[in-house]
Amino acid sequence: MTAYRRLTARFARIGALGEAAGMLHWDASAMMPPGGGAARGEQLAALAGLRHDLLVAQDVSLDLAEAVAEGPWDQANLELMRHDHRRATALPTDLVEAVERANSACEKLWRQAKAAADFALVRPALTEVVKLQREVAQALGEALGMTPYDALMDGYQRGVTAADVEPVFAAYESWLAGALPKAEAIQARRGPALPLPGPFPVAAQRELCRAMAQVVGLDFAHARLDESLHPFCGGTPTDVRITTFYDESNVAKALLGVLHETGHAMYERGLPEAFARQPVGEAAGMAAHESQSLIVEMQACRSDAFLGFLGTRLHALAGGDPAPYAAANLGKLWRRVERGFIRVDADEMTYPAHVILRFKLERALIEGSLQVADLPEAWNSGLSRALGITPPNDALGCLQDIHWHDGAFGYFPSYTLGAMAAAQLMAALRRAEPDLDAQLARGDMAPMMRWLGEKVHSQGARLGFQDLLRAATGKPLDPADFTAHLTARYLTD
Amino acid sequence: MTAYRRLTARFARIGALGEAAGMLHWDASAMMPPGGGAARGEQLAALAGLRHDLLVAQDVSLDLAEAVAEGPWDQANLELMRHDHRRATALPTDLVEAVERANSACEKLWRQAKAAADFALVRPALTEVVKLQREVAQALGEALGMTPYDALMDGYQRGVTAADVEPVFAAYESWLAGALPKAEAIQARRGPALPLPGPFPVAAQRELCRAMAQVVGLDFAHARLDESLHPFCGGTPTDVRITTFYDESNVAKALLGVLHETGHAMYERGLPEAFARQPVGEAAGMAAHESQSLIVEMQACRSDAFLGFLGTRLHALAGGDPAPYAAANLGKLWRRVERGFIRVDADEMTYPAHVILRFKLERALIEGSLQVADLPEAWNSGLSRALGITPPNDALGCLQDIHWHDGAFGYFPSYTLGAMAAAQLMAALRRAEPDLDAQLARGDMAPMMRWLGEKVHSQGARLGFQDLLRAATGKPLDPADFTAHLTARYLTD
């Protein structure tokens, strides 16, 4: 057996353990009774420990040094194996253990601090988390030949650096400063939306959500739709598990949420089967993944064309006066711009402002130019500059997200990179499919999903973020398609 | 760290992988969409392979040779580690792989052979399976110092041998020859049962089954009840997963099935937490497990006392004429003796005859005194001698069970050992709890479950089958308690 074949056998095992862990995570959120938590923790820790052991073993170093791969896919696979191995071996065991302890302690205190809106409760623990993340970033950066912050970003989205992101985000910030007041003025002129009558019984919502996931193309012979407190997409490419949360007074929550998760699910479903459980057979990263949920939810399904289709289906279900279900009214309801404190509730125009603030702050924390003690003040003044509003307390400010308090630095940019990539892919798709709006208007998403399947899903992790965009759209990340999309949707009267 | 502590850390990891596999098995039966099967196979194979690797590693031999344990629990745990290691290292890798291939090929052909009632279709594959199982039995027997067949039985139920089983089964056979015609005559004199009116909607059955599992003592903070084609109990001790299958025309199927699985679940729930994921913290074996499902389902819940309680609950749910729900009528319906071809449909009196036939035949196959080609004839003449009926074809004969066709030899005795142990434990429990019938009549199973918790569940795998019975009832396996139970239930007019 060649060194490369030994490696693919080993990584297939690592991949299978990762799939098992994915299923157990899904189960923990969607199925597990509360008493199962402690044992589940042991199971996941054992799986993570064994994956790490398999990845850092001496044999892997020897085989990686010797291995030769033929063809672009196997070459990319081998490169990713080297990359994974480098990341896994860069950190000394005692640092990894200190990080796990610090993250776990901080996350618990964060829950109390957020509930009490008292940053002081979590400040010492977060200071320790940041200190350790700086060490992690330093060590990973040296091993990978990257700046420390780029090495953290690389853990979530390979193939894009802070130097790529910074001008893109800066351009967006200055565009938004002019665009947001205009969008608000236009919105005010358009007048209020008619509310949707309710309630929508859960059973009917469940059927509608399933039907809409099928409209996008999800095959329930390879998928499930269940319920969990925080909706997500998990599972494996041949067995995707999406979840949602039903609110009888607000059908949009589950419906648009399921369309979002179905975008993620379709990416998983379309990954190259020939490289299942190999590094190159995985998705290209978090930003690439978010581009697929957002192109389905935000670009396609909130378009006028698709809202016409969706409104007809909704009205058929609910009956009564058809007026609230007209596409124009659904657009007013579901495409409302609003300056708010909370990222996860933000509309697509202000969402990037929340992300850009976090990107600047977390980068400064990692680079050492911002101290944890100064975070609340930096947050509040940053939000005030970006959106002209100041959080009345830290629960609505720097305590709102779990990420940093659980040691996740370098993740936030992915959300906005995904949104921008979705717009860029949509613009390229519109060039390839001039009839797209007519297709969406009749609920025909097959041509769109075929194009995404070819350009994104089936590419696996062969290309990094910028290269994937280049191959699919002819250029690296360019915020112009995103601002053009927002201009058409929010700034055109 | 001492050698023993190194071993407990390793076996905790092995145990956690086993729990993960258990959850994935449950998911495959109760949740997984059909398209997930192939990937699930990869995940389970990776987990099984890693568990095996962890168990046979050179370090384990060295630590087992050096380890010293203090106290009866740790000593028993160390002994079980040695036993597991001996079993895992006894078989050469090429034999294990040949067995897996042969079992998998035979199981597929068996499905066709059973559907076509054509033994010839599976005969060559089964011949190969038996040949390999004889090699396995030989190798395990040498490693463990047991006869070959005992070494196979040991894989399902430690601490009982064919020499223990043979006289017990022989005594039952001769008792049954006289008892069965008498039971049939008494049953005929008692006249037919009133049928239960139906249908019972699935939602109502589900609620009733949940309520009855709670009556037995199952805490749904640590358990789930779901649906699968073949009901079973899976999961882990702090997160037990039982399943059932609802038939709206026959409420007894799910109801008695759930009571059976709840008996299994209560065993898992009661295992010693201090030894979670250690060999000594597991159940004592398949026969011990079956004793716990049968003492709940057959001994307690089909008793006149509990049927009175259950009938009242059922009638409250269904309404209408109360007569069919009287305890005496439910007894006629759910305790009906009948000579049949199919083991899984058999009543508690004739069930052992099916098992004893299989025990004799599988032992003869392993010892070489019976050839696969002669199996159908041996089966049919054996059933004819035992129950006076002859299967009209092999689908109703030697093709009915999957076990042998999937390489499981030595398993069948566990069913009847479990039934007999259940009666023996019930007799001891009745001595300890003279008010048992009054408790059951009001649906109070707490004293019974407390006693089983103390005598069986909390003992884990500290004792083998015979020793467990000795400690709980004062004697090793004795079929007299089982025949006394049957005499009281079926032979007393």
XYZ file of N, CA and C in Angstrom, chain A residues 99 102-103 106-107 126 129-130 133 152 156 402-410:
60
model
N -6.903 25.459 27.329
C -7.934 26.123 26.531
C -9.302 25.510 26.825
N -10.447 26.609 30.276
C -10.776 28.036 30.326
C -12.069 28.331 29.566
N -12.232 27.735 28.386
C -13.450 27.963 27.601
C -14.683 27.480 28.363
N -15.432 29.753 31.301
C -15.903 31.067 30.855
C -17.326 30.985 30.315
N -17.611 29.914 29.565
C -18.937 29.782 28.975
C -20.008 29.716 30.071
N -12.948 35.682 30.816
C -12.745 36.029 29.408
C -11.305 36.508 29.178
N -9.374 33.421 28.720
C -9.663 32.840 27.403
C -8.879 33.580 26.319
N -8.916 34.901 26.363
C -8.221 35.693 25.344
C -6.717 35.465 25.425
N -6.074 32.183 23.832
C -6.297 32.236 22.382
C -5.153 32.977 21.678
N -6.294 31.864 13.169
C -7.585 31.551 13.803
C -8.701 31.531 12.756
N -11.804 28.307 10.617
C -13.223 28.329 10.251
C -13.422 28.419 8.742
N -22.323 33.997 22.310
C -21.534 33.005 23.047
C -20.086 32.929 22.541
N -19.857 33.250 21.255
C -18.619 32.885 20.560
C -17.338 33.102 21.366
N -17.014 34.354 21.682
C -15.746 34.642 22.360
C -15.660 33.939 23.710
N -16.808 33.880 24.383
C -16.833 33.283 25.730
C -16.643 31.783 25.676
N -16.696 31.211 24.497
C -16.423 29.788 24.332
C -15.127 29.589 23.533
N -14.359 30.652 23.391
C -13.048 30.536 22.745
C -13.060 30.622 21.229
N -14.183 31.034 20.630
C -14.248 31.081 19.165
C -13.899 32.491 18.662
N -12.673 32.676 18.245
C -12.198 33.925 17.647
C -11.847 33.645 16.188
N -12.268 34.528 15.302
C -11.993 34.325 13.880
C -13.176 33.751 13.128
